[in-house]
PDB file of C-alpha atoms in Angstrom:
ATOM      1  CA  UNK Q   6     -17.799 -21.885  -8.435  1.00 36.00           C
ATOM      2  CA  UNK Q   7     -18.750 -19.484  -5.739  1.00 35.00           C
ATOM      3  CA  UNK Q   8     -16.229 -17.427  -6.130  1.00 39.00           C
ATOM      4  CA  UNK Q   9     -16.402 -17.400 -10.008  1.00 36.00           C
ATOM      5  CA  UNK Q  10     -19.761 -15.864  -9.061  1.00 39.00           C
ATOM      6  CA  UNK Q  11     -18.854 -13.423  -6.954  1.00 39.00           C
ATOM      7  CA  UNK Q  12     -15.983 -12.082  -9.560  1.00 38.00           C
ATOM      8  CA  UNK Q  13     -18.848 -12.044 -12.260  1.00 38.00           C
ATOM      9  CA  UNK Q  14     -21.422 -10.165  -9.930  1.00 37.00           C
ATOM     10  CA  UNK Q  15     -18.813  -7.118  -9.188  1.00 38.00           C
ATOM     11  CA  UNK Q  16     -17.634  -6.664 -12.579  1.00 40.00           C
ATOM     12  CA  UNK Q  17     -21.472  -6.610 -13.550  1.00 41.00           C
ATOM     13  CA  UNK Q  18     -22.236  -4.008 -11.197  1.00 41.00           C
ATOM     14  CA  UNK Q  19     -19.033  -2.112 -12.045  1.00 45.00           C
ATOM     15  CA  UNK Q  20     -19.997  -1.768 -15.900  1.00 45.00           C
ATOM     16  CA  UNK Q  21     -23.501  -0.694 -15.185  1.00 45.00           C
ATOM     17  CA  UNK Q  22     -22.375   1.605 -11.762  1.00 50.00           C
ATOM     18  CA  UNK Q  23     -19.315   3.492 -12.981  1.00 54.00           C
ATOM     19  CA  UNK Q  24     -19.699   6.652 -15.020  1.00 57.00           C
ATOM     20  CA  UNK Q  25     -16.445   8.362 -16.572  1.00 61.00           C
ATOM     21  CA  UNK Q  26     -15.144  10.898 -13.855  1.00 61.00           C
ATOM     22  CA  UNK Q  27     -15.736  14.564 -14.778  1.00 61.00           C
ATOM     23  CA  UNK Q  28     -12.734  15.463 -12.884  1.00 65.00           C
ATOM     24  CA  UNK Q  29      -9.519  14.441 -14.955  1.00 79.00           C
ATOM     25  CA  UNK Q  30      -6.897  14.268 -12.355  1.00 92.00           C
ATOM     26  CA  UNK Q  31      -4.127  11.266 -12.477  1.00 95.00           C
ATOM     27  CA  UNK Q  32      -1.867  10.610 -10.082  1.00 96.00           C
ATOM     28  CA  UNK Q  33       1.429   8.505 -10.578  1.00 97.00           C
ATOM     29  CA  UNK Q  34       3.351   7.374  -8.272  1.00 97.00           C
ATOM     30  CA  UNK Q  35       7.034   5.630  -9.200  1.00 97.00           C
ATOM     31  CA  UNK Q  36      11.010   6.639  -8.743  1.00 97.00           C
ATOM     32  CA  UNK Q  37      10.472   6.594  -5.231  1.00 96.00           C
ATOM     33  CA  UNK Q  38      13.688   6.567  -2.878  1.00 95.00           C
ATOM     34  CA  UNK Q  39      13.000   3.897   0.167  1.00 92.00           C
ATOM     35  CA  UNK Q  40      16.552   5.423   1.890  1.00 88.00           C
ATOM     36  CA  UNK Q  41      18.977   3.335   3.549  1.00 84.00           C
ATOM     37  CA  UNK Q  42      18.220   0.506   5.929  1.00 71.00           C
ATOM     38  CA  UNK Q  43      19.442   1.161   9.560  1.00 64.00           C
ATOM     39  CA  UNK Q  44      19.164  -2.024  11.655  1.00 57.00           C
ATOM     40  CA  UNK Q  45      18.737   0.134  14.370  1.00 53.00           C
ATOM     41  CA  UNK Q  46      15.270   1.794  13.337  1.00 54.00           C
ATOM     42  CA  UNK Q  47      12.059  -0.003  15.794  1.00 51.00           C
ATOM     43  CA  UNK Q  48       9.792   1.401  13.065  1.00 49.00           C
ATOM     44  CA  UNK Q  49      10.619  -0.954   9.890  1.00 53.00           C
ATOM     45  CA  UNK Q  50       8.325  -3.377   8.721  1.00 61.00           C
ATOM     46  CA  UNK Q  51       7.969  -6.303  10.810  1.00 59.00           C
ATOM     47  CA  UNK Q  52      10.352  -8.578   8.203  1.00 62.00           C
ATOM     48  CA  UNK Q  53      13.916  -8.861   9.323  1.00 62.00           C
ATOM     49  CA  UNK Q  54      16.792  -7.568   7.212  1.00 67.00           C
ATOM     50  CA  UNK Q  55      14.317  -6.126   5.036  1.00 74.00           C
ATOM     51  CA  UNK Q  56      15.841  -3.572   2.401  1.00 83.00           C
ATOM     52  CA  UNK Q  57      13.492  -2.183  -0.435  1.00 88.00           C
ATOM     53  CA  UNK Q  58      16.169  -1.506  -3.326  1.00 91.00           C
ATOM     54  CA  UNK Q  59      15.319   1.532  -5.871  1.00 94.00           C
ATOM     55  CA  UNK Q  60      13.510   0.088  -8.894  1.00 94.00           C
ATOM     56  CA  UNK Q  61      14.339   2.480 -11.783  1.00 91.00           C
ATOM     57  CA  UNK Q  62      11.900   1.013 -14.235  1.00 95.00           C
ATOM     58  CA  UNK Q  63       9.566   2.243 -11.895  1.00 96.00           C
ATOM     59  CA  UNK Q  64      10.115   5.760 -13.100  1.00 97.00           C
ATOM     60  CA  UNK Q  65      10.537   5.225 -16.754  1.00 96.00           C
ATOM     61  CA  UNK Q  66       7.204   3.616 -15.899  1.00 96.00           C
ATOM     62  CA  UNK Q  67       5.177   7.031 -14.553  1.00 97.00           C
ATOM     63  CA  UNK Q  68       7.865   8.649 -17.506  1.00 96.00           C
ATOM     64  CA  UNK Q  69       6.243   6.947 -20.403  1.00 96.00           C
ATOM     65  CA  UNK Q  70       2.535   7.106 -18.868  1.00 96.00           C
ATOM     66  CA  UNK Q  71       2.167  10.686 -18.179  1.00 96.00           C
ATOM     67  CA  UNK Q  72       1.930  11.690 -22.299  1.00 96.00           C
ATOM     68  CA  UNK Q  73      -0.912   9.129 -22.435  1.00 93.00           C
ATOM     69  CA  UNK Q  74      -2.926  10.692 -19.715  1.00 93.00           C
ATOM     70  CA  UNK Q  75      -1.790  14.207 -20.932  1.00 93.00           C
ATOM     71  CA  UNK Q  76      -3.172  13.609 -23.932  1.00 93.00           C
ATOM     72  CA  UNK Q  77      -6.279  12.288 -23.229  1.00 89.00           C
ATOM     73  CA  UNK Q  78      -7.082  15.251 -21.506  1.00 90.00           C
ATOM     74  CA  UNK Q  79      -5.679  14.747 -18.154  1.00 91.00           C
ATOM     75  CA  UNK Q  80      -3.971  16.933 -15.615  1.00 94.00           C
ATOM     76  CA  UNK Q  81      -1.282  14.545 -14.366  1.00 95.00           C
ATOM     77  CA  UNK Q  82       1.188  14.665 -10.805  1.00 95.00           C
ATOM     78  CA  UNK Q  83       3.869  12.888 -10.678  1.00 97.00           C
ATOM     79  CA  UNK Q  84       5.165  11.844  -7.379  1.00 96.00           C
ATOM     80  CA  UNK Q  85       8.840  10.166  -7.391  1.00 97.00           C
ATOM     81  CA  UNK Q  86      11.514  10.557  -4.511  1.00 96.00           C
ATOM     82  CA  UNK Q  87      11.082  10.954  -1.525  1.00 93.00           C
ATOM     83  CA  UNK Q  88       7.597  12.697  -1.757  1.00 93.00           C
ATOM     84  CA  UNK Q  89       5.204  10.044  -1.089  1.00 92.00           C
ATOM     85  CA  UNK Q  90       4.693  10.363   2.443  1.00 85.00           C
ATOM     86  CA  UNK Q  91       2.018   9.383   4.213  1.00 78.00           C
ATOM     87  CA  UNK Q  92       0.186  13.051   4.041  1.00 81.00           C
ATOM     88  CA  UNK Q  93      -0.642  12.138   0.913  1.00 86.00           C
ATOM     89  CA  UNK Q  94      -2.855   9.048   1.656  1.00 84.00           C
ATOM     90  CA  UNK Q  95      -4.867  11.987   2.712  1.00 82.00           C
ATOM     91  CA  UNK Q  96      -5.190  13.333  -0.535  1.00 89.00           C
ATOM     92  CA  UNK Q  97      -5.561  10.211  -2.725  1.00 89.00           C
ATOM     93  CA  UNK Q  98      -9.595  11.364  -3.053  1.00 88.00           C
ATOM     94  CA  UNK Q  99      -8.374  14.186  -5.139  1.00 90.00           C
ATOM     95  CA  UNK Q 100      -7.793  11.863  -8.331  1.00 93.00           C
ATOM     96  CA  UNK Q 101      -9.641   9.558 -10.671  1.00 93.00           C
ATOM     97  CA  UNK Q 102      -6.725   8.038 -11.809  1.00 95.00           C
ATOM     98  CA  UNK Q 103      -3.938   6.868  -9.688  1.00 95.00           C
ATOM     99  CA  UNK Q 104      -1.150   4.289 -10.495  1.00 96.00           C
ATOM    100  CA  UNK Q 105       1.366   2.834  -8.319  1.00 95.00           C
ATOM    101  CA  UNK Q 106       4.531   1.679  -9.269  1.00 96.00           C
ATOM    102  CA  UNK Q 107       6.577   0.372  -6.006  1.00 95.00           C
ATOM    103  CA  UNK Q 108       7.468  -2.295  -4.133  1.00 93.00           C
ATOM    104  CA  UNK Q 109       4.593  -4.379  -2.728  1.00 91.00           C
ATOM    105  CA  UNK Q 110       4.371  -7.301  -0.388  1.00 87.00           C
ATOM    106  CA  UNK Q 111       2.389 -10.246   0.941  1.00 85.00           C
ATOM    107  CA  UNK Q 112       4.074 -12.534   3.900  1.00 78.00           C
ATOM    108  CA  UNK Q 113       2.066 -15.554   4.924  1.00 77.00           C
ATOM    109  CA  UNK Q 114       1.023 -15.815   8.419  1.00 72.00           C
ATOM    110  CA  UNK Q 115       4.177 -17.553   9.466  1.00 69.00           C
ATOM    111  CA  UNK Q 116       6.512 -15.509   8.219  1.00 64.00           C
ATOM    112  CA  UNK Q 117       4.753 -12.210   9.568  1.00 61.00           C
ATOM    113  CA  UNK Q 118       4.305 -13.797  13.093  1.00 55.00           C
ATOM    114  CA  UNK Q 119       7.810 -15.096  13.053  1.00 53.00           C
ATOM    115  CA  UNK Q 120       9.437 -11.657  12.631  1.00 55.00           C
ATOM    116  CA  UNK Q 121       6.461 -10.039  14.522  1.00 53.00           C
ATOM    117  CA  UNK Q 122       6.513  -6.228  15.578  1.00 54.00           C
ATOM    118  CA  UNK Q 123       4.950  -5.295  19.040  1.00 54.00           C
ATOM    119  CA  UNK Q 124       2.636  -2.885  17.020  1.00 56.00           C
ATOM    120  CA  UNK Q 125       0.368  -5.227  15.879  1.00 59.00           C
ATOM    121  CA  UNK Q 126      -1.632  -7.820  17.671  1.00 66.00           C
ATOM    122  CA  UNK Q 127       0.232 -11.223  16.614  1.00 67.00           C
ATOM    123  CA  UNK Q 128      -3.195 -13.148  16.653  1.00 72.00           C
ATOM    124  CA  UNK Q 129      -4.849 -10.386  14.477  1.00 70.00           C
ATOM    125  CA  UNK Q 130      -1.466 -10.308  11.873  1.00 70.00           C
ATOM    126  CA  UNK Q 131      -1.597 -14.142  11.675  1.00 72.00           C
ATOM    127  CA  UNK Q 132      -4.877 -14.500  11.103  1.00 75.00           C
ATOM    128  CA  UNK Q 133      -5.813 -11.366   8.436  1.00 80.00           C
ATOM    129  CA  UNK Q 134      -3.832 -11.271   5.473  1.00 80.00           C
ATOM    130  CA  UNK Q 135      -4.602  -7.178   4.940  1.00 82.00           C
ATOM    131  CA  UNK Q 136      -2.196  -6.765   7.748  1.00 79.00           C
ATOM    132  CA  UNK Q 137       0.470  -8.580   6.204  1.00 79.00           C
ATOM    133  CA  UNK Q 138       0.409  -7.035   2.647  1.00 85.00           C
ATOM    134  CA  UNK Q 139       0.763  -4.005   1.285  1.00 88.00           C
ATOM    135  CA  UNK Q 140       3.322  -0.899  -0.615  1.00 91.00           C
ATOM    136  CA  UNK Q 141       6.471   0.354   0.231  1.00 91.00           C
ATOM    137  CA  UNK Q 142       6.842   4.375   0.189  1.00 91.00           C
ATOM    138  CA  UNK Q 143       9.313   6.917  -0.244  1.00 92.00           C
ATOM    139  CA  UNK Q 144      11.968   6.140   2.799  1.00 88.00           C
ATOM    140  CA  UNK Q 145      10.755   2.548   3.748  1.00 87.00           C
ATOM    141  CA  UNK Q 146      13.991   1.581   4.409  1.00 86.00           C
ATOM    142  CA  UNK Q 147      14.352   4.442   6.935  1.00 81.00           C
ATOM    143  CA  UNK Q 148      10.882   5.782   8.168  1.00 75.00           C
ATOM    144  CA  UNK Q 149      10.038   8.407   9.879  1.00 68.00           C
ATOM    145  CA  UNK Q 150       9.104   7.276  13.442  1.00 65.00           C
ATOM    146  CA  UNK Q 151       6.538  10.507  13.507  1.00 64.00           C
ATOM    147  CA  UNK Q 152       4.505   9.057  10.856  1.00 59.00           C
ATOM    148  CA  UNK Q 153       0.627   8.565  11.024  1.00 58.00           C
ATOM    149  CA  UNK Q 154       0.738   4.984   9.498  1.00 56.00           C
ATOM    150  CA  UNK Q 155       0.564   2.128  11.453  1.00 63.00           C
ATOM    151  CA  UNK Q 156       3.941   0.881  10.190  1.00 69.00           C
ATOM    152  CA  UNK Q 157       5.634   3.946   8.772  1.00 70.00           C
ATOM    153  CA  UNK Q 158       7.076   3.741   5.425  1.00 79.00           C
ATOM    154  CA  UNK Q 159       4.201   1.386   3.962  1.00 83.00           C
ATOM    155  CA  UNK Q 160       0.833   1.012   3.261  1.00 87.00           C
ATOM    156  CA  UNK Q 161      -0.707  -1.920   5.161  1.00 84.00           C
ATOM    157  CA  UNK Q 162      -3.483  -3.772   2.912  1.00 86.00           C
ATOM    158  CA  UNK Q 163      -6.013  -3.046   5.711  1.00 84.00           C
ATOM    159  CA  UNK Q 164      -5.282   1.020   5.466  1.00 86.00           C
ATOM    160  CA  UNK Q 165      -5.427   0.961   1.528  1.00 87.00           C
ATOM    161  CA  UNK Q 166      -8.682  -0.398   2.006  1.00 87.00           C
ATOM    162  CA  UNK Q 167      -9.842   2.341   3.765  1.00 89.00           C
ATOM    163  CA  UNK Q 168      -8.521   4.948   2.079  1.00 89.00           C
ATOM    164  CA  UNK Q 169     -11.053   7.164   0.846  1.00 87.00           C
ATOM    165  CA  UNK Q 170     -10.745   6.302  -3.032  1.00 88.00           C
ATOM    166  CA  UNK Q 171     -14.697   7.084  -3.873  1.00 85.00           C
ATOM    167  CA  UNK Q 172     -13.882   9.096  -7.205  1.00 87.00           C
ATOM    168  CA  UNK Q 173     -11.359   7.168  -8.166  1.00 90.00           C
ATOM    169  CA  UNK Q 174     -12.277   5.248 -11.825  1.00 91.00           C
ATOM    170  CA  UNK Q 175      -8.861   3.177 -11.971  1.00 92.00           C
ATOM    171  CA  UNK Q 176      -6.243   2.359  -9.024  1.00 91.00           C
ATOM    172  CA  UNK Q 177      -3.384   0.612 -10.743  1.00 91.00           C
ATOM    173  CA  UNK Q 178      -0.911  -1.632  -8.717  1.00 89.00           C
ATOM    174  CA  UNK Q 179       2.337  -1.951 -10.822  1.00 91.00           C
ATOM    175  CA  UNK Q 180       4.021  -4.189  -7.723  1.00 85.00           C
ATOM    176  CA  UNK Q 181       4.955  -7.994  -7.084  1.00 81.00           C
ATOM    177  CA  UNK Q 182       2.450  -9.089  -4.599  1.00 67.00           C
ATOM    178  CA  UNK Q 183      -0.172  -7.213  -5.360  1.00 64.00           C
ATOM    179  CA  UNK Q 184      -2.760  -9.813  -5.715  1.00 59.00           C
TER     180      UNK Q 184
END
């Protein structure tokens, strides 16, 4: 009951606090290319043997959403490949409307501290599920060891939720495990 409450509460105050942005930017975000798993990479996500396969649908996804936006006024970028790097976390305050269409993931606390990563406190991964979800990006298989994310490659739970998405309207997951 309490959380029924809660869920009724937000989307209250998100009808009566959420105006239609002015700015009509979209951003969509699918075809992405996670490269090739190399067992000898330190920097892949803490689950062994982990390979993020290329989900095609994901870009006939972005494909058949960019004329709806379009034509409801929108100016729309695409980003499929291997262009979504983390520099463009930076940049996801730019857009009112941004989409995801990738891999995502949730590992319960066992698995996570089974196949644990020395760059993350085992006590803290076991015990907060935000570090233990999140969305593969471009080269996930294979990332790049230079990156500014915590785990490069993905999109930890904990750093989506501090991403600075303050004029965004919608952010839509199209993952498993997004919940």
């Amino acid at each position: 009951v309490y959380k029924r409450q809660q869920w009724s509460c937000s989307a209250q105050l998100f009808n009566k606090n959420t105006a239609t942005p002015n700015d009509k930017e979209a951003l969509l975000v699918g075809g992405l290319q996670y490269g090739t798993a190399t067992e000898t990479n330190s920097s892949r996500l803490f689950i062994k043997n982990v390979n993020w396969p290329y989900l095609p649908g994901t870009l006939d996804e972005i494909k058949k959403l960019t004329p709806l936006f379009e034509n409801s006024g929108l100016h729309t970028q695409q980003i499929t490949g291997f262009d979504f790097t983390d520099s463009i976390t930076n940049k996801l305050s730019n857009y009112s409307y941004i989409h995801f269409a990738t891999h995502g993931f949730y590992l319960d606390s066992q698995q996570a501290v089974l196949n644990f990563n020395q760059e993350l406190n085992k006590e803290a991964l076991a015990r907060e599920p935000l570090f233990r979800s999140g969305l593969a990006i471009s080269n996930a298989n294979n990332p790049n060891t230079k990156s500014s994310l915590h785990i490069p490659g993905h999109l930890l739970g904990y750093q989506i939720a501090n991403l600075d998405l303050k004029n965004a309207y919608l952010v839509t997951l199209s993952a498993c495990e997004t919940g």
